[in-house]
Short mmCIF file of C-alpha atoms in Angstrom, two decimals:
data_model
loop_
_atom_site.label_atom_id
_atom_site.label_comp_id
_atom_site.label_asym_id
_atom_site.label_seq_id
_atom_site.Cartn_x
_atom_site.Cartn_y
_atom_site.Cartn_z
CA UNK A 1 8.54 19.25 -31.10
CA UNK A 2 6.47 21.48 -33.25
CA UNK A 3 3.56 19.44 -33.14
CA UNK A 4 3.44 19.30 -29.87
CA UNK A 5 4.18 23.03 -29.18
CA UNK A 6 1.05 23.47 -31.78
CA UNK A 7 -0.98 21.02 -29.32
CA UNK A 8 -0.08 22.57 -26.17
CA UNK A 9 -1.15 25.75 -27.45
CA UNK A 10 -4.76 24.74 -28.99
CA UNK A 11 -5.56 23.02 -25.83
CA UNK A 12 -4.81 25.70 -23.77
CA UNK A 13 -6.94 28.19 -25.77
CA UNK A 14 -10.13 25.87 -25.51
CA UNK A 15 -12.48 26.95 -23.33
CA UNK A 16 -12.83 23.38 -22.19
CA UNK A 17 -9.61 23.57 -20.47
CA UNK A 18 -10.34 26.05 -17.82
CA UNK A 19 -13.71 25.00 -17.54
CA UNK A 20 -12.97 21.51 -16.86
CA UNK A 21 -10.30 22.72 -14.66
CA UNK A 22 -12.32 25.15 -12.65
CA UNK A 23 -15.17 23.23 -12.17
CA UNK A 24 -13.33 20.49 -10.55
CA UNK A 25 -11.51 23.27 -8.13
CA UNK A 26 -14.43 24.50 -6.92
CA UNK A 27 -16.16 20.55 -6.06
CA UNK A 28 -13.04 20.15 -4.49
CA UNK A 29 -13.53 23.45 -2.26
CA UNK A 30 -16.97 23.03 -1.52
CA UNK A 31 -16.59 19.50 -0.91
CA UNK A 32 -13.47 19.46 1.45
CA UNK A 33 -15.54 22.66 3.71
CA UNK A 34 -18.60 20.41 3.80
CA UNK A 35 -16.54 17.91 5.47
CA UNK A 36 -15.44 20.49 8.03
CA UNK A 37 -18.54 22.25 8.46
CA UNK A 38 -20.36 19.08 9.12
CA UNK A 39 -17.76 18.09 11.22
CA UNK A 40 -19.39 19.66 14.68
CA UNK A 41 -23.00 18.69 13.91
CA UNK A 42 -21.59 14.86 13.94
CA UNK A 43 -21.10 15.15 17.54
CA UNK A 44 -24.58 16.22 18.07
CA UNK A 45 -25.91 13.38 15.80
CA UNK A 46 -26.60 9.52 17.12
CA UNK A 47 -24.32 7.17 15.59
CA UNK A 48 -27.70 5.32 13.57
CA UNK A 49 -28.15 8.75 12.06
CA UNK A 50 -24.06 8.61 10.84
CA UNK A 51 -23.18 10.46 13.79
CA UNK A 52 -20.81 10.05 16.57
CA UNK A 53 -17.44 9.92 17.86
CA UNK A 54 -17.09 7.40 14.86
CA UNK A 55 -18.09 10.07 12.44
CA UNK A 56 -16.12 12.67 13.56
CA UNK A 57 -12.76 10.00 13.80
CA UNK A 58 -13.37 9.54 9.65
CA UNK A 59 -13.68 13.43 9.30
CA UNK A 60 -10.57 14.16 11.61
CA UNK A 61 -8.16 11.47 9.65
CA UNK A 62 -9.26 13.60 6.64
CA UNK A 63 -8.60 17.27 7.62
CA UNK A 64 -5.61 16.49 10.19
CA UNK A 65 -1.74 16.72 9.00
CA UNK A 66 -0.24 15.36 8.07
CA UNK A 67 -2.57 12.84 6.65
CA UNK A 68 -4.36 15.34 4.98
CA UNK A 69 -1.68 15.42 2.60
CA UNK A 70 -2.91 12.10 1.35
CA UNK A 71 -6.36 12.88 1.61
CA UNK A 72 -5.97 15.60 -0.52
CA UNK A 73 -3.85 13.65 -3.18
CA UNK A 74 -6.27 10.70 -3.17
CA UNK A 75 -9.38 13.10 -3.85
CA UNK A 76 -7.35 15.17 -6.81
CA UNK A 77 -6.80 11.50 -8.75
CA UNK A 78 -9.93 9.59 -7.86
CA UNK A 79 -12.76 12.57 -7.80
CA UNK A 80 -10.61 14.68 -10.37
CA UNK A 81 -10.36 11.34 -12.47
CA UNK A 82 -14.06 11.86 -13.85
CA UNK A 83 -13.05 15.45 -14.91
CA UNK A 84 -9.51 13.75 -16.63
CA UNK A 85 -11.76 11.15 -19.16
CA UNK A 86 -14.23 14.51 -19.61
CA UNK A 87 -11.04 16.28 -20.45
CA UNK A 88 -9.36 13.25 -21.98
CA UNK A 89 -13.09 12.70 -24.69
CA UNK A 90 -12.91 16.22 -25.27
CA UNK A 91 -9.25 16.94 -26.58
CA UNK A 92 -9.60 13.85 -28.95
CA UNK A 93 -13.40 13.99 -30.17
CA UNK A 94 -13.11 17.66 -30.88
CA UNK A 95 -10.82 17.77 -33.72
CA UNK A 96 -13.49 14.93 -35.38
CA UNK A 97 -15.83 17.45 -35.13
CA UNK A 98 -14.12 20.56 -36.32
CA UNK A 99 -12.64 18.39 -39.54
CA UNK A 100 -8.94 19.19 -37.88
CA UNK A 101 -8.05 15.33 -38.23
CA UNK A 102 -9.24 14.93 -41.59
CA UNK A 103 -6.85 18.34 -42.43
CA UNK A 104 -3.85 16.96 -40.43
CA UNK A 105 -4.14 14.24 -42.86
CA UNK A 106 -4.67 16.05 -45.92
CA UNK A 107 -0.94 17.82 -45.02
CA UNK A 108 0.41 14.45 -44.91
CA UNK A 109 0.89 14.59 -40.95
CA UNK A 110 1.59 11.28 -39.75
CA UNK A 111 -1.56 9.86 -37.81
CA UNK A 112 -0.08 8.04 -35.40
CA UNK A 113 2.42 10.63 -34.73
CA UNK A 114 -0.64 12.91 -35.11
CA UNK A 115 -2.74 11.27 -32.48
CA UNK A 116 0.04 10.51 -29.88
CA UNK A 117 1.35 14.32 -30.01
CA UNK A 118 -1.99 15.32 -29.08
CA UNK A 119 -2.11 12.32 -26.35
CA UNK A 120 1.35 13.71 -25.13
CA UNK A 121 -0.05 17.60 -24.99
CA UNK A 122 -2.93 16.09 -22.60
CA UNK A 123 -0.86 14.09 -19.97
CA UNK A 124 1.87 17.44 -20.03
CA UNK A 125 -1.13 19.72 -19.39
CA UNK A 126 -1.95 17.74 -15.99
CA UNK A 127 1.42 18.71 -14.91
CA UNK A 128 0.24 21.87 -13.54
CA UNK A 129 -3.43 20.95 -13.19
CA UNK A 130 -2.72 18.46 -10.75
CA UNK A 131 -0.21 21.19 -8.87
CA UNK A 132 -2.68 23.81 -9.01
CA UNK A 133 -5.57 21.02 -8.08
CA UNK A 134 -3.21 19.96 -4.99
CA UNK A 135 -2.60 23.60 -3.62
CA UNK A 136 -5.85 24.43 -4.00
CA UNK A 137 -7.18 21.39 -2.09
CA UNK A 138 -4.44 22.17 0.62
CA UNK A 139 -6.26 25.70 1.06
CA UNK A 140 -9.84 24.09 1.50
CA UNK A 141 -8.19 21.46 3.74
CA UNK A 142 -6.86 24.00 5.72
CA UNK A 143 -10.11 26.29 5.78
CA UNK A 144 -12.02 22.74 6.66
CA UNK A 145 -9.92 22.16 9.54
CA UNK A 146 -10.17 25.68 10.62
CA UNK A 147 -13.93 25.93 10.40
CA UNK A 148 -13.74 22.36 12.13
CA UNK A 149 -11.76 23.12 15.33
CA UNK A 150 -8.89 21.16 14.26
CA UNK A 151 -5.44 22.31 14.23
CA UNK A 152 -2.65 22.48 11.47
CA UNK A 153 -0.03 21.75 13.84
CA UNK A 154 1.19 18.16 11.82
CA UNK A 155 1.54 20.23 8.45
CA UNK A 156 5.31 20.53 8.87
CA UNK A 157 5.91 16.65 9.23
CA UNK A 158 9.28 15.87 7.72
CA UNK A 159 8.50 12.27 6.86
CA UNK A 160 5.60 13.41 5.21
CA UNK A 161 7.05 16.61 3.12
CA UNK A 162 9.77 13.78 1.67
CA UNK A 163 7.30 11.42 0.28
CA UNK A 164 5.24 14.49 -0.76
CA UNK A 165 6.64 14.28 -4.35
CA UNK A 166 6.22 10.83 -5.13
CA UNK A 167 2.45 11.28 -3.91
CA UNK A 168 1.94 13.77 -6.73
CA UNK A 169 3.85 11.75 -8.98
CA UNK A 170 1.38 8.62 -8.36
CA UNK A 171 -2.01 11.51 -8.66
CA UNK A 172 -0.45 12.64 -12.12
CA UNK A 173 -0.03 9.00 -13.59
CA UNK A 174 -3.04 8.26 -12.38
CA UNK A 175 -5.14 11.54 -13.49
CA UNK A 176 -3.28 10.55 -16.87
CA UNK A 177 -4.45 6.78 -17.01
CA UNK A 178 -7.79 8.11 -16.82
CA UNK A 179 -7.52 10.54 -19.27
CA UNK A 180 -5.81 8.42 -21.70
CA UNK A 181 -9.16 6.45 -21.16
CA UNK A 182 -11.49 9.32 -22.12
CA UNK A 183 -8.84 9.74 -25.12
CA UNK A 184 -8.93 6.60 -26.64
CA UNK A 185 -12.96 6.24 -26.70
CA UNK A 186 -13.36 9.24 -27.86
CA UNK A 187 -11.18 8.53 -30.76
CA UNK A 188 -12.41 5.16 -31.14
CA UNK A 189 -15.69 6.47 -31.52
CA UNK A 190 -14.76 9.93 -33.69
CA UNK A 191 -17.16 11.95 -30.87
CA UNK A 192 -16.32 13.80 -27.76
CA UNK A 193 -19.74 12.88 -26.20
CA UNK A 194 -19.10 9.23 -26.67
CA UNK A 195 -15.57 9.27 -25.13
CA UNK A 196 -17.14 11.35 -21.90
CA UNK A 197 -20.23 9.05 -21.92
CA UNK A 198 -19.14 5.67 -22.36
CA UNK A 199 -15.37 6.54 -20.08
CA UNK A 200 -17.78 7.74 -17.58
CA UNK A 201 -20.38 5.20 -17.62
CA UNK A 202 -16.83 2.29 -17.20
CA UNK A 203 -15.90 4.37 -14.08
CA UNK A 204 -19.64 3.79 -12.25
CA UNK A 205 -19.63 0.41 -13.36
CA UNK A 206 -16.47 -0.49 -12.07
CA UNK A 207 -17.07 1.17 -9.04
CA UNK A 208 -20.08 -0.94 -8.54
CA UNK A 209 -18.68 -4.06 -9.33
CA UNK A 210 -16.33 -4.56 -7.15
CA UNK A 211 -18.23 -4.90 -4.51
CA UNK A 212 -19.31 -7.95 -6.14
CA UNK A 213 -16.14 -9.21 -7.92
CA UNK A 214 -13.19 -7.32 -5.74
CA UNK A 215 -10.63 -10.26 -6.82
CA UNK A 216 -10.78 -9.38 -10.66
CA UNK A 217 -12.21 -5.97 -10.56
CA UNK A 218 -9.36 -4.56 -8.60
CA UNK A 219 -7.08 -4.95 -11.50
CA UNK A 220 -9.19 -3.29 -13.76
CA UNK A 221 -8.45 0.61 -14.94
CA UNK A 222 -10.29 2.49 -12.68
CA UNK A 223 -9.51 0.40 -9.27
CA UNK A 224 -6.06 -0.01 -9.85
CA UNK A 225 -5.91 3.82 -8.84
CA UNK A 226 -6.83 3.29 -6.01
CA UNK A 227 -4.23 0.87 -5.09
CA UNK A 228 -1.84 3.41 -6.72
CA UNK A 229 -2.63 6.24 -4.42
CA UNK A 230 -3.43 4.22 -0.97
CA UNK A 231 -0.64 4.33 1.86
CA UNK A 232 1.27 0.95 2.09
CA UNK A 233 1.16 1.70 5.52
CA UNK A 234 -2.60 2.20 5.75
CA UNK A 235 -3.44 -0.93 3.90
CA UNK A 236 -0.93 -3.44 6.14
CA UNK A 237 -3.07 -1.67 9.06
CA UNK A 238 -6.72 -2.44 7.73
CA UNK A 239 -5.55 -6.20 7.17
CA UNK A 240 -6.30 -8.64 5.47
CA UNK A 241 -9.70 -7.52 3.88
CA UNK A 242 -7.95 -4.62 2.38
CA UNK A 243 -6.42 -7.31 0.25
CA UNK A 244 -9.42 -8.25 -1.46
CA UNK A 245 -10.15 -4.63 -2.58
CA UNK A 246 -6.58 -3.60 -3.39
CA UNK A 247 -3.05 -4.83 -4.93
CA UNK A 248 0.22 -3.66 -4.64
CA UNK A 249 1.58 -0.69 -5.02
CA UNK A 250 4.36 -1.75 -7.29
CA UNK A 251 1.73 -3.87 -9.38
CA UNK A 252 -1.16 -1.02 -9.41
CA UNK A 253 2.15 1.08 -10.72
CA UNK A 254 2.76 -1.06 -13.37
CA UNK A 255 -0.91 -1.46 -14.37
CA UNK A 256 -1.53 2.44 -14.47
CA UNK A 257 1.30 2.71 -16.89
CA UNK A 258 0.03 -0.21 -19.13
CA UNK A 259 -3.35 0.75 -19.46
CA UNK A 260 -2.21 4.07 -20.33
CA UNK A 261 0.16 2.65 -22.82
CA UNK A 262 -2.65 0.31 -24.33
CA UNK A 263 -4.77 3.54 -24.49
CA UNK A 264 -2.20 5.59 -26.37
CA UNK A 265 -1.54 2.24 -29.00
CA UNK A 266 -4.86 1.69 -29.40
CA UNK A 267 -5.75 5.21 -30.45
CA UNK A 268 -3.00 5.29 -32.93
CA UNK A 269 -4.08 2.11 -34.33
CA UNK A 270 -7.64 3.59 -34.98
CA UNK A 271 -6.29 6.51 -36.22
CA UNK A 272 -3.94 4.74 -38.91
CA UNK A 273 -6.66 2.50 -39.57
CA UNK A 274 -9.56 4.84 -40.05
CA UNK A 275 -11.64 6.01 -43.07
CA UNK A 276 -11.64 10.03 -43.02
CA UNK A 277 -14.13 10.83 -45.47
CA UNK A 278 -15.39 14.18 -43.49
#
């Protein structure tokens, strides 16, 4: 417990914290009231030139409640994901840099214990990021909406407001899957730069590939997330080509939590296995 209270508190006096956190905040704002703000000119666009009734269907299932609820879960995990592996590369390749691991060890810290406390301090840090994330993506939703014409009038759905917990349940794991990610390079390769580079760089290249591959790639880190955070509902009701992009939401569960797990053995095995010299 006092490692990790020591954790908590250097991570949240690093200015990487709130600037990792804020940045993603405002993309989120800007984004969600670019959606709304376009959301009038679509009707004035031809549907060639990605305008249309069409158009403005995909930004009204976006901003309306309650599926906006969703919406604004599935953009906190999948866009805020990039910003977790950043955040993730950063925790774990700065102490290489600033010599802290190489002193943790000199004090006869355990390194595993070492390098899991820190992995620990992350994921309980994206308690309240997420929350704060969430509520602040609720506010642009809302100010999307507003600028689009679209009313708030579904925002008190029961059904919706009941599952609302579990929803930021499945963002957090998966917000923490990906940062686990970003940890684990960045500790296999002793460098911040490399963990945010190289997580990054996995993300794109997934994302790219399954176009190509959707059978095997959806099981992979990144796309699994997906199938974590998409409506059971929704996918039964896009049919059967959903199922070539996505899995289960009880197996995309279970893969989440290994590939987190894998993440946090593997850096503990580099860590107990490495050479600190410097």
């Amino acid at each position: 417990m006092r490692l990790l209270q020591g954790e908590l508190r250097k991570l949240i006096k690093r200015p990487a914290t709130y600037i990792t956190l804020g940045i993603f905040l405002g993309v989120l704002v800007l984004l969600f009231v670019a959606v709304g703000a376009s959301y009038r000119t679509m009707a004035t666009l031809p549907a060639d030139q990605g305008g249309g009734p069409q158009a403005q269907a995909a930004i009204r299932s976006l901003l309306e409640f309650p599926g906006a609820y969703g919406a604004v879960v599935s953009f906190v995990a999948s866009i805020g994901g990039l910003f977790a592996i950043a955040y993730g590369a950063a925790a774990a390749g700065a102490d290489w840099g600033w010599g802290m691991v190489k002193v943790a060890v000199a004090r006869g810290e355990s390194r595993s214990r070492y390098v899991l406390t820190k992995l620990a301090a992350v994921l309980l840090l994206l308690v309240p990021a997420s929350l704060l994330a969430f509520l602040v993506g609720l506010v642009a939703v809302a100010l999307a909406a507003t600028l689009a014409g679209i009313g708030l009038s579904g925002a008190g759905d029961a059904g919706t407001l009941q599952s609302l917990p579990w929803m930021l349940v499945r963002s957090w794991l998966a917000l923490g899957e990906q940062a686990a990610i970003g940890f684990a390079i960045a500790t296999l390769a002793r460098s911040q730069l490399a963990g945010l580079g190289v997580g990054i760089g996995i993300y794109f290249v997934e994302s790219f590939a399954v176009s190509f591959w959707p059978e095997y790639v959806r099981y992979l880190p990144f796309s699994v997330v997906s199938s974590l955070l998409r409506d059971p509902a929704s996918t039964l009701a896009i049919g059967e080509q959903a199922s070539r992009y996505t899995i289960d939401q009880a197996t995309a569960l279970l893969l989440v939590a290994g590939y987190l797990a894998i993440s946090a053995v593997l850096s503990a095995i580099v860590l107990e296995r490495a050479e600190i010299t410097e």
